[in-house]
């Protein structure tokens, strides 16, 4: 399941909803991405996440489908926010549930790695020296690339 | 053809969205980008470095060799930075 | 931080408590282990977790210290339950928080892998054909061993 | 010396805890385990397979060569299955 929303989310609520009434799930892995106050040496006051409505949902659904094909997953949830966020705010939540913890860990990491390089979001940081678009990181491309060798 | 621009490209070109009728010789993404660059220095600046221009046609990622047709929604944007 | 307790825990509450007021954390990874109803081909009615009070805490603290030495972590929480549990119940929670998601993922996985092979807990399953001690799995030893090659 | 037994070992030996005074010749974990096996068929059965007996002295994992002394807390248990 995927959701793209302006509002905050409640990780505990989402984890509980995904596992409620299930007794076949052995492990649940979750990743929560937060806005960091320091962007390199600069302090940020706020961050605005722009996205491509319509395509974002499609891209996240495609990534979810890919994970489900690669690993035996009982449940998947991706929630990604857009709009204005402050340091410490939650940006993204990825939850994977599986009978086996290795599958849940691998799939969760794959999802966040792919999401960082495939989902059409762009971060604009409001720093003390003015607004600045975040540049894509080579390290994220490398993180995503490691899943291609499989 | 519906053109969408995001992030830095939107700021440099100066609009988020526009409807354009490229000439009939524009049949691929590469040709579309080349034609857009002739529309003004703002386009030329935004699209100068192909490494920093990603393309989606009808909401799917495509390469520069991909075809474009009059009814398409074509989005141009920099490498993504979500997550 | 580590806790060994009979009572259930609230993952959302624990994640929130660990990150509240912090704006230097980029990623939070959590693992929740649950009681599965099927143990191989057999259905289990309940599970009793025995442990070694006093040593358990020491072992978990040692594992936590090891993780903090290996990765740049902003926060770690391990909560492990003992006593009687039912299928679907939560057993264990591991949370790692770091400025960088790779560190948080690696550390969380390391912690659960080590915990499975180092923490003095023993599972007694109450199956339809009677009580049965769970046997240690080779796959868990292998999972723990992968961290030694580093 | 305080002896603790957990899980299958506790069930096979029939007690969770006992205070014992091994003879002076028992100076290592290996010697302690060998001596315990002479205490009865329940001990012998519980401790027969060294692969299935883990040892902690004073709440720290140790190997069979580790020393034991009269005041120690020595725990014997099967491979752990938590998490």
Tab-separated table of C-alpha atoms in Angstrom:
chain	number	residue	atom	x	y	z
A	1	UNK	CA	0.000	0.000	0.000
A	2	UNK	CA	1.285	3.485	-0.756
A	3	UNK	CA	0.178	6.960	0.305
A	4	UNK	CA	1.358	10.420	-0.720
A	5	UNK	CA	0.129	13.063	1.668
A	6	UNK	CA	0.729	16.505	3.113
A	7	UNK	CA	-0.195	15.478	6.697
A	8	UNK	CA	2.065	13.804	9.231
A	9	UNK	CA	1.716	10.068	9.909
A	10	UNK	CA	1.842	7.999	13.107
A	11	UNK	CA	4.410	5.175	12.742
A	12	UNK	CA	3.044	3.158	15.678
A	13	UNK	CA	-0.483	3.367	14.328
A	14	UNK	CA	0.636	2.290	10.856
A	15	UNK	CA	2.692	-0.654	12.158
A	16	UNK	CA	-0.220	-1.798	14.337
A	17	UNK	CA	-2.694	-1.497	11.471
A	18	UNK	CA	-0.458	-3.559	9.200
A	19	UNK	CA	-0.023	-6.426	11.669
A	20	UNK	CA	-3.385	-6.408	13.475
A	21	UNK	CA	-5.086	-9.800	13.529
A	22	UNK	CA	-2.131	-11.437	11.753
A	23	UNK	CA	-0.261	-14.333	13.325
A	24	UNK	CA	1.806	-15.344	10.288
A	25	UNK	CA	4.205	-12.389	10.419
A	26	UNK	CA	7.505	-13.096	12.134
A	27	UNK	CA	9.224	-9.759	11.627
A	28	UNK	CA	8.292	-6.169	10.872
A	29	UNK	CA	10.953	-3.707	9.758
A	30	UNK	CA	10.264	-0.006	9.497
A	31	UNK	CA	12.240	2.967	8.293
A	32	UNK	CA	11.355	6.534	9.172
A	33	UNK	CA	13.139	9.397	7.434
A	34	UNK	CA	13.297	12.710	9.305
A	35	UNK	CA	14.269	16.264	8.351
A	36	UNK	CA	17.749	16.981	9.697
A	37	UNK	CA	18.488	20.472	10.915
A	38	UNK	CA	22.003	20.569	9.516
A	39	UNK	CA	22.446	20.348	5.754
A	40	UNK	CA	26.202	20.002	5.557
A	41	UNK	CA	27.543	23.044	7.397
A	42	UNK	CA	24.321	25.028	7.048
A	43	UNK	CA	21.354	25.148	9.332
A	44	UNK	CA	17.995	24.801	7.658
A	45	UNK	CA	14.880	26.576	8.870
A	46	UNK	CA	12.418	24.578	6.783
A	47	UNK	CA	12.198	22.274	3.789
A	48	UNK	CA	9.619	22.139	1.019
A	49	UNK	CA	9.012	18.869	-0.768
A	50	UNK	CA	7.703	19.278	-4.307
A	51	UNK	CA	6.395	16.244	-6.162
A	52	UNK	CA	4.733	15.208	-9.409
A	53	UNK	CA	1.135	14.304	-8.469
A	54	UNK	CA	-0.062	11.321	-10.433
A	55	UNK	CA	3.397	10.098	-11.345
A	56	UNK	CA	4.554	9.869	-7.705
A	57	UNK	CA	1.827	7.352	-6.873
A	58	UNK	CA	2.654	5.311	-9.964
A	59	UNK	CA	6.356	5.284	-9.178
A	60	UNK	CA	5.774	4.202	-5.566
A	61	UNK	CA	3.354	1.484	-6.654
A	62	UNK	CA	5.912	0.191	-9.157
A	63	UNK	CA	8.607	0.105	-6.460
A	64	UNK	CA	6.258	-1.704	-4.069
A	65	UNK	CA	5.376	-4.266	-6.746
A	66	UNK	CA	9.064	-4.854	-7.449
A	67	UNK	CA	9.768	-5.516	-3.752
A	68	UNK	CA	6.857	-7.931	-3.489
A	69	UNK	CA	8.183	-9.824	-6.482
A	70	UNK	CA	11.681	-10.074	-5.043
A	71	UNK	CA	10.863	-11.020	-1.447
A	72	UNK	CA	8.142	-13.047	0.302
A	73	UNK	CA	6.372	-10.135	1.992
A	74	UNK	CA	3.139	-10.288	3.961
A	75	UNK	CA	2.586	-6.545	3.959
A	76	UNK	CA	4.195	-3.352	2.679
A	77	UNK	CA	3.413	0.276	3.414
A	78	UNK	CA	5.052	3.366	1.962
A	79	UNK	CA	3.928	6.805	3.141
A	80	UNK	CA	5.661	9.887	1.726
A	81	UNK	CA	4.865	13.461	2.627
A	82	UNK	CA	5.088	16.599	0.514
A	83	UNK	CA	4.752	20.308	1.314
A	84	UNK	CA	6.527	22.301	3.998
A	85	UNK	CA	8.386	20.478	6.775
A	86	UNK	CA	10.502	21.586	9.733
A	87	UNK	CA	13.685	20.037	11.192
A	88	UNK	CA	12.758	16.897	13.137
A	89	UNK	CA	9.573	16.340	11.080
A	90	UNK	CA	8.860	12.929	9.587
A	91	UNK	CA	9.220	12.738	5.779
A	92	UNK	CA	8.823	9.111	4.838
A	93	UNK	CA	7.769	5.795	6.336
A	94	UNK	CA	8.486	2.357	4.887
A	95	UNK	CA	7.185	-0.767	6.620
A	96	UNK	CA	7.776	-4.344	5.482
A	97	UNK	CA	6.403	-7.450	7.164
A	98	UNK	CA	7.444	-11.011	6.462
A	99	UNK	CA	7.604	-14.441	8.044
A	100	UNK	CA	11.399	-14.025	7.845
A	101	UNK	CA	13.399	-11.085	9.116
A	102	UNK	CA	16.012	-11.152	6.357
A	103	UNK	CA	13.310	-10.616	3.733
A	104	UNK	CA	11.769	-7.774	5.737
A	105	UNK	CA	15.154	-6.059	6.203
A	106	UNK	CA	16.252	-6.438	2.597
A	107	UNK	CA	12.914	-5.276	1.203
A	108	UNK	CA	12.730	-2.239	3.497
A	109	UNK	CA	16.195	-1.138	2.536
A	110	UNK	CA	15.539	-1.742	-1.144
A	111	UNK	CA	12.357	0.336	-0.955
A	112	UNK	CA	14.003	3.342	0.654
A	113	UNK	CA	17.035	3.111	-1.660
A	114	UNK	CA	14.834	3.002	-4.754
A	115	UNK	CA	12.465	5.621	-3.491
A	116	UNK	CA	15.389	8.020	-3.062
A	117	UNK	CA	16.417	7.654	-6.703
A	118	UNK	CA	13.096	6.889	-8.438
A	119	UNK	CA	10.220	8.710	-6.739
A	120	UNK	CA	9.629	12.179	-8.240
A	121	UNK	CA	10.184	14.357	-5.172
A	122	UNK	CA	12.467	17.372	-4.916
A	123	UNK	CA	13.640	19.029	-1.720
A	124	UNK	CA	14.000	22.788	-1.450
A	125	UNK	CA	15.833	23.772	1.731
A	126	UNK	CA	15.241	27.127	3.314
A	127	UNK	CA	18.696	27.808	4.747
A	128	UNK	CA	20.047	30.807	6.622
A	129	UNK	CA	21.647	31.984	3.375
A	130	UNK	CA	18.465	31.536	1.339
A	131	UNK	CA	16.545	28.778	-0.447
A	132	UNK	CA	18.544	25.989	-2.085
A	133	UNK	CA	17.521	22.903	-4.057
A	134	UNK	CA	19.006	19.726	-2.656
A	135	UNK	CA	21.234	17.971	-5.185
A	136	UNK	CA	20.945	14.256	-5.855
A	137	UNK	CA	23.657	12.294	-4.066
A	138	UNK	CA	26.012	9.837	-5.745
A	139	UNK	CA	25.794	7.751	-2.575
A	140	UNK	CA	22.061	7.329	-3.152
A	141	UNK	CA	22.659	6.219	-6.746
A	142	UNK	CA	25.201	3.699	-5.487
A	143	UNK	CA	22.813	2.491	-2.792
A	144	UNK	CA	20.117	1.927	-5.408
A	145	UNK	CA	22.565	0.305	-7.818
A	146	UNK	CA	23.480	-2.440	-5.347
A	147	UNK	CA	20.025	-3.958	-5.845
A	148	UNK	CA	20.587	-4.291	-9.585
A	149	UNK	CA	23.469	-6.714	-9.180
A	150	UNK	CA	21.179	-9.246	-7.469
B	1	UNK	CA	1.484	18.398	-26.020
B	2	UNK	CA	1.390	19.127	-22.312
B	3	UNK	CA	4.778	20.067	-20.846
B	4	UNK	CA	5.456	19.957	-17.092
B	5	UNK	CA	8.559	21.302	-15.358
B	6	UNK	CA	9.584	20.639	-11.765
B	7	UNK	CA	11.994	22.019	-9.186
B	8	UNK	CA	15.029	23.868	-10.651
B	9	UNK	CA	13.720	23.393	-14.188
B	10	UNK	CA	10.407	24.993	-13.269
B	11	UNK	CA	12.221	27.916	-11.678
B	12	UNK	CA	14.634	28.428	-14.564
B	13	UNK	CA	12.008	28.125	-17.296
B	14	UNK	CA	9.600	30.249	-15.287
B	15	UNK	CA	6.489	28.103	-15.556
B	16	UNK	CA	5.220	24.822	-14.118
B	17	UNK	CA	3.116	23.813	-17.086
B	18	UNK	CA	2.396	24.806	-20.658
B	19	UNK	CA	0.669	23.454	-23.760
B	20	UNK	CA	2.896	23.524	-26.813
B	21	UNK	CA	2.670	22.364	-30.406
B	22	UNK	CA	6.162	21.329	-31.451
B	23	UNK	CA	6.797	21.123	-35.228
B	24	UNK	CA	6.151	17.760	-36.900
B	25	UNK	CA	9.909	17.053	-37.045
B	26	UNK	CA	9.945	16.596	-33.252
B	27	UNK	CA	9.385	12.863	-32.810
B	28	UNK	CA	11.654	11.943	-29.849
B	29	UNK	CA	12.478	13.286	-26.416
B	30	UNK	CA	15.922	14.334	-27.663
B	31	UNK	CA	14.350	16.345	-30.494
B	32	UNK	CA	11.822	17.886	-28.121
B	33	UNK	CA	14.543	19.014	-25.719
B	34	UNK	CA	16.579	20.493	-28.602
B	35	UNK	CA	13.528	22.341	-29.870
B	36	UNK	CA	12.671	23.653	-26.378
B	37	UNK	CA	16.210	25.056	-26.047
B	38	UNK	CA	15.534	27.302	-29.062
B	39	UNK	CA	12.553	28.869	-27.311
B	40	UNK	CA	14.649	31.224	-25.220
B	41	UNK	CA	17.691	31.612	-22.993
B	42	UNK	CA	15.681	30.441	-19.941
B	43	UNK	CA	14.975	27.100	-21.680
B	44	UNK	CA	18.541	26.853	-22.962
B	45	UNK	CA	19.896	27.393	-19.452
B	46	UNK	CA	17.477	24.966	-17.810
B	47	UNK	CA	18.134	22.179	-20.332
B	48	UNK	CA	21.836	22.713	-21.074
B	49	UNK	CA	23.149	19.743	-19.066
B	50	UNK	CA	21.418	16.508	-20.109
B	51	UNK	CA	22.757	14.799	-16.957
B	52	UNK	CA	20.530	17.082	-14.911
B	53	UNK	CA	17.371	16.549	-16.984
B	54	UNK	CA	15.179	13.515	-16.358
B	55	UNK	CA	12.176	12.842	-18.575
B	56	UNK	CA	8.819	11.162	-18.042
B	57	UNK	CA	6.311	10.638	-20.850
B	58	UNK	CA	2.795	9.984	-19.635
B	59	UNK	CA	4.142	9.568	-16.087
B	60	UNK	CA	6.700	6.880	-16.911
B	61	UNK	CA	10.450	7.415	-16.945
B	62	UNK	CA	11.857	7.310	-20.489
B	63	UNK	CA	15.188	7.816	-22.189
B	64	UNK	CA	16.038	10.499	-24.773
B	65	UNK	CA	15.336	8.110	-27.657
B	66	UNK	CA	11.737	7.599	-26.566
B	67	UNK	CA	9.031	8.886	-28.915
B	68	UNK	CA	6.738	11.837	-28.198
B	69	UNK	CA	3.332	12.500	-29.761
B	70	UNK	CA	0.930	15.471	-29.739
B	71	UNK	CA	-1.363	14.130	-26.983
B	72	UNK	CA	1.456	13.223	-24.571
B	73	UNK	CA	2.143	14.619	-21.122
B	74	UNK	CA	5.891	15.206	-21.046
B	75	UNK	CA	7.591	16.104	-17.745
B	76	UNK	CA	11.142	17.429	-17.445
B	77	UNK	CA	12.846	17.567	-14.061
B	78	UNK	CA	16.206	17.287	-12.301
B	79	UNK	CA	17.379	14.078	-10.554
B	80	UNK	CA	15.002	13.357	-7.698
B	81	UNK	CA	15.830	13.957	-4.038
B	82	UNK	CA	12.966	12.461	-2.042
B	83	UNK	CA	12.995	9.919	0.753
C	1	UNK	CA	19.037	1.573	26.294
C	2	UNK	CA	17.808	-1.920	27.009
C	3	UNK	CA	14.782	-3.327	28.813
C	4	UNK	CA	13.760	-6.873	29.707
C	5	UNK	CA	10.118	-7.069	30.701
C	6	UNK	CA	7.063	-9.266	30.953
C	7	UNK	CA	4.662	-6.556	29.698
C	8	UNK	CA	3.954	-5.666	26.096
C	9	UNK	CA	5.525	-2.534	24.562
C	10	UNK	CA	4.179	0.124	22.210
C	11	UNK	CA	6.507	0.483	19.198
C	12	UNK	CA	5.119	3.869	18.156
C	13	UNK	CA	5.538	5.247	21.656
C	14	UNK	CA	9.106	3.957	21.872
C	15	UNK	CA	10.091	5.361	18.466
C	16	UNK	CA	8.561	8.739	19.353
C	17	UNK	CA	10.318	8.815	22.742
C	18	UNK	CA	13.671	8.069	21.127
C	19	UNK	CA	13.425	10.831	18.513
C	20	UNK	CA	11.444	13.503	20.399
C	21	UNK	CA	13.096	16.906	20.360
C	22	UNK	CA	15.941	15.670	18.155
C	23	UNK	CA	16.661	17.258	14.786
C	24	UNK	CA	19.990	15.549	14.074
C	25	UNK	CA	18.546	12.110	13.300
C	26	UNK	CA	18.080	11.369	9.606
C	27	UNK	CA	16.800	7.829	9.805
C	28	UNK	CA	15.187	5.512	12.337
C	29	UNK	CA	15.057	1.767	11.694
C	30	UNK	CA	13.016	-0.551	13.858
C	31	UNK	CA	12.553	-4.292	13.998
C	32	UNK	CA	9.638	-5.953	15.757
C	33	UNK	CA	9.640	-9.705	16.257
C	34	UNK	CA	6.242	-11.390	16.640
C	35	UNK	CA	5.096	-14.847	17.705
C	36	UNK	CA	4.127	-16.834	14.609
C	37	UNK	CA	1.248	-19.230	14.876
C	38	UNK	CA	2.845	-21.897	12.708
C	39	UNK	CA	6.046	-23.509	13.938
C	40	UNK	CA	6.971	-25.524	10.881
C	41	UNK	CA	3.936	-27.703	10.200
C	42	UNK	CA	2.571	-27.391	13.733
C	43	UNK	CA	0.223	-24.833	15.141
C	44	UNK	CA	1.251	-23.311	18.435
C	45	UNK	CA	-1.218	-22.264	21.114
C	46	UNK	CA	1.231	-20.289	23.208
C	47	UNK	CA	4.929	-19.720	23.797
C	48	UNK	CA	6.828	-19.259	27.048
C	49	UNK	CA	10.058	-17.318	26.998
C	50	UNK	CA	12.459	-18.271	29.768
C	51	UNK	CA	15.502	-16.116	30.425
C	52	UNK	CA	18.444	-15.696	32.787
C	53	UNK	CA	17.671	-12.610	34.885
C	54	UNK	CA	20.781	-10.590	35.513
C	55	UNK	CA	22.749	-12.093	32.667
C	56	UNK	CA	20.162	-11.133	30.044
C	57	UNK	CA	20.540	-7.446	30.819
C	58	UNK	CA	24.327	-7.716	30.742
C	59	UNK	CA	24.279	-9.524	27.408
C	60	UNK	CA	21.932	-6.973	25.831
C	61	UNK	CA	24.014	-4.089	27.154
C	62	UNK	CA	27.149	-5.661	25.714
C	63	UNK	CA	25.474	-6.076	22.317
C	64	UNK	CA	24.249	-2.474	22.408
C	65	UNK	CA	27.748	-1.224	23.286
C	66	UNK	CA	29.214	-3.236	20.407
C	67	UNK	CA	26.735	-1.686	17.937
C	68	UNK	CA	27.493	1.827	19.171
C	69	UNK	CA	31.170	1.186	18.682
C	70	UNK	CA	30.705	-0.091	15.136
C	71	UNK	CA	28.260	2.507	13.814
C	72	UNK	CA	27.622	6.225	14.386
C	73	UNK	CA	24.313	5.869	16.225
C	74	UNK	CA	22.325	8.642	17.860
C	75	UNK	CA	20.070	6.302	19.826
C	76	UNK	CA	19.488	2.595	20.392
C	77	UNK	CA	16.659	0.781	22.158
C	78	UNK	CA	16.288	-2.944	22.733
C	79	UNK	CA	13.168	-4.251	24.488
C	80	UNK	CA	12.786	-8.014	24.966
C	81	UNK	CA	9.851	-9.706	26.639
C	82	UNK	CA	9.741	-12.921	28.663
C	83	UNK	CA	6.905	-15.025	30.069
C	84	UNK	CA	3.882	-16.390	28.241
C	85	UNK	CA	2.997	-15.046	24.800
C	86	UNK	CA	0.314	-15.851	22.223
C	87	UNK	CA	0.541	-16.031	18.420
C	88	UNK	CA	0.653	-12.487	17.038
C	89	UNK	CA	2.144	-11.075	20.262
C	90	UNK	CA	5.212	-8.855	20.137
C	91	UNK	CA	8.434	-10.461	21.471
C	92	UNK	CA	11.229	-8.040	20.753
C	93	UNK	CA	11.794	-4.477	19.591
C	94	UNK	CA	15.053	-3.048	18.280
C	95	UNK	CA	15.291	0.616	17.290
C	96	UNK	CA	18.360	2.341	15.883
C	97	UNK	CA	18.608	6.009	14.972
C	98	UNK	CA	21.391	7.654	13.026
C	99	UNK	CA	22.140	10.625	10.821
C	100	UNK	CA	22.652	8.066	8.038
C	101	UNK	CA	20.239	5.331	7.051
C	102	UNK	CA	22.876	2.737	6.155
C	103	UNK	CA	24.246	2.875	9.706
C	104	UNK	CA	20.763	2.567	11.186
C	105	UNK	CA	19.909	-0.434	8.965
C	106	UNK	CA	23.190	-2.251	9.541
C	107	UNK	CA	23.115	-1.698	13.289
C	108	UNK	CA	19.486	-2.808	13.661
C	109	UNK	CA	20.168	-5.995	11.746
C	110	UNK	CA	23.352	-6.665	13.671
C	111	UNK	CA	21.505	-6.206	16.967
C	112	UNK	CA	18.726	-8.646	16.144
C	113	UNK	CA	21.177	-11.168	14.655
C	114	UNK	CA	23.376	-11.064	17.738
C	115	UNK	CA	20.475	-11.041	20.120
C	116	UNK	CA	19.191	-14.254	18.553
C	117	UNK	CA	22.467	-16.053	19.188
C	118	UNK	CA	23.789	-14.284	22.320
C	119	UNK	CA	20.929	-13.224	24.592
C	120	UNK	CA	20.025	-15.945	27.131
C	121	UNK	CA	16.397	-16.564	26.178
C	122	UNK	CA	14.772	-19.931	25.461
C	123	UNK	CA	11.432	-20.488	23.775
C	124	UNK	CA	9.097	-23.250	24.882
C	125	UNK	CA	6.274	-23.727	22.384
C	126	UNK	CA	2.963	-25.116	23.501
C	127	UNK	CA	1.952	-27.026	20.366
C	128	UNK	CA	-1.074	-29.173	19.665
C	129	UNK	CA	1.065	-32.239	20.284
C	130	UNK	CA	2.470	-30.908	23.543
C	131	UNK	CA	5.219	-28.571	24.790
C	132	UNK	CA	8.452	-28.406	22.800
C	133	UNK	CA	11.661	-26.418	23.262
C	134	UNK	CA	12.599	-24.467	20.168
C	135	UNK	CA	15.977	-25.533	18.798
C	136	UNK	CA	18.622	-23.006	17.830
C	137	UNK	CA	18.749	-22.473	14.088
C	138	UNK	CA	21.869	-22.768	11.957
C	139	UNK	CA	20.508	-19.882	9.882
C	140	UNK	CA	20.657	-17.660	12.976
C	141	UNK	CA	24.265	-18.670	13.633
C	142	UNK	CA	25.101	-17.862	10.026
C	143	UNK	CA	23.306	-14.527	10.258
C	144	UNK	CA	25.312	-13.633	13.362
C	145	UNK	CA	28.558	-14.875	11.814
C	146	UNK	CA	28.310	-12.468	8.874
C	147	UNK	CA	29.068	-9.594	11.242
C	148	UNK	CA	32.342	-11.190	12.324
C	149	UNK	CA	33.873	-11.010	8.853
C	150	UNK	CA	33.640	-7.203	8.884
D	1	UNK	CA	29.401	-22.777	44.014
D	2	UNK	CA	25.995	-21.741	42.733
D	3	UNK	CA	24.798	-23.794	39.765
D	4	UNK	CA	21.961	-22.582	37.498
D	5	UNK	CA	20.259	-24.647	34.792
D	6	UNK	CA	17.924	-23.319	32.109
D	7	UNK	CA	15.416	-24.645	29.585
D	8	UNK	CA	15.990	-28.315	28.568
D	9	UNK	CA	18.899	-28.645	30.985
D	10	UNK	CA	16.745	-27.476	33.876
D	11	UNK	CA	14.045	-29.968	32.901
D	12	UNK	CA	16.422	-32.888	32.441
D	13	UNK	CA	18.394	-32.250	35.623
D	14	UNK	CA	15.188	-31.541	37.500
D	15	UNK	CA	16.159	-28.356	39.268
D	16	UNK	CA	16.728	-24.712	38.329
D	17	UNK	CA	19.365	-23.956	40.921
D	18	UNK	CA	21.541	-25.692	43.490
D	19	UNK	CA	24.539	-24.985	45.682
D	20	UNK	CA	27.305	-27.554	45.288
D	21	UNK	CA	30.816	-28.043	46.588
D	22	UNK	CA	32.789	-29.746	43.821
D	23	UNK	CA	36.028	-31.452	44.901
D	24	UNK	CA	39.215	-29.398	44.822
D	25	UNK	CA	40.316	-31.126	41.615
D	26	UNK	CA	37.545	-29.309	39.711
D	27	UNK	CA	39.277	-26.166	38.448
D	28	UNK	CA	37.794	-25.634	34.971
D	29	UNK	CA	34.377	-25.673	33.311
D	30	UNK	CA	35.289	-28.923	31.539
D	31	UNK	CA	36.170	-30.584	34.866
D	32	UNK	CA	32.989	-29.250	36.444
D	33	UNK	CA	30.819	-30.658	33.647
D	34	UNK	CA	32.577	-34.031	33.892
D	35	UNK	CA	32.058	-34.096	37.646
D	36	UNK	CA	28.372	-33.123	37.308
D	37	UNK	CA	27.832	-36.036	34.893
D	38	UNK	CA	28.846	-38.432	37.685
D	39	UNK	CA	26.086	-37.108	39.935
D	40	UNK	CA	23.358	-39.163	38.268
D	41	UNK	CA	21.800	-40.291	34.997
D	42	UNK	CA	19.731	-37.093	34.800
D	43	UNK	CA	22.959	-35.013	34.792
D	44	UNK	CA	24.665	-37.405	32.406
D	45	UNK	CA	21.750	-37.188	29.965
D	46	UNK	CA	21.470	-33.391	30.202
D	47	UNK	CA	25.202	-32.812	29.668
D	48	UNK	CA	26.052	-35.620	27.254
D	49	UNK	CA	26.352	-33.474	24.116
D	50	UNK	CA	28.807	-30.596	24.654
D	51	UNK	CA	27.466	-28.891	21.506
D	52	UNK	CA	24.182	-28.388	23.314
D	53	UNK	CA	25.662	-27.034	26.539
D	54	UNK	CA	26.587	-23.360	26.800
D	55	UNK	CA	28.291	-22.030	29.913
D	56	UNK	CA	28.329	-18.684	31.690
D	57	UNK	CA	30.491	-17.984	34.729
D	58	UNK	CA	29.381	-14.990	36.753
D	59	UNK	CA	26.974	-14.059	33.939
D	60	UNK	CA	29.602	-13.965	31.174
D	61	UNK	CA	29.876	-16.532	28.380
D	62	UNK	CA	32.975	-18.680	28.784
D	63	UNK	CA	34.572	-21.662	27.077
D	64	UNK	CA	35.220	-25.090	28.615
D	65	UNK	CA	38.793	-24.156	29.488
D	66	UNK	CA	37.680	-21.268	31.696
D	67	UNK	CA	38.386	-21.569	35.409
D	68	UNK	CA	35.769	-22.039	38.132
D	69	UNK	CA	36.115	-21.172	41.799
D	70	UNK	CA	34.016	-21.887	44.905
D	71	UNK	CA	32.208	-18.503	44.996
D	72	UNK	CA	31.243	-18.521	41.308
D	73	UNK	CA	27.771	-18.494	39.791
D	74	UNK	CA	27.945	-21.062	36.991
D	75	UNK	CA	25.043	-21.366	34.538
D	76	UNK	CA	24.572	-24.230	32.086
D	77	UNK	CA	22.041	-23.964	29.292
D	78	UNK	CA	21.307	-24.997	25.692
D	79	UNK	CA	21.947	-22.704	22.697
D	80	UNK	CA	19.722	-19.653	23.059
D	81	UNK	CA	16.563	-19.085	21.005
D	82	UNK	CA	15.396	-15.562	21.805
D	83	UNK	CA	14.656	-12.651	19.507
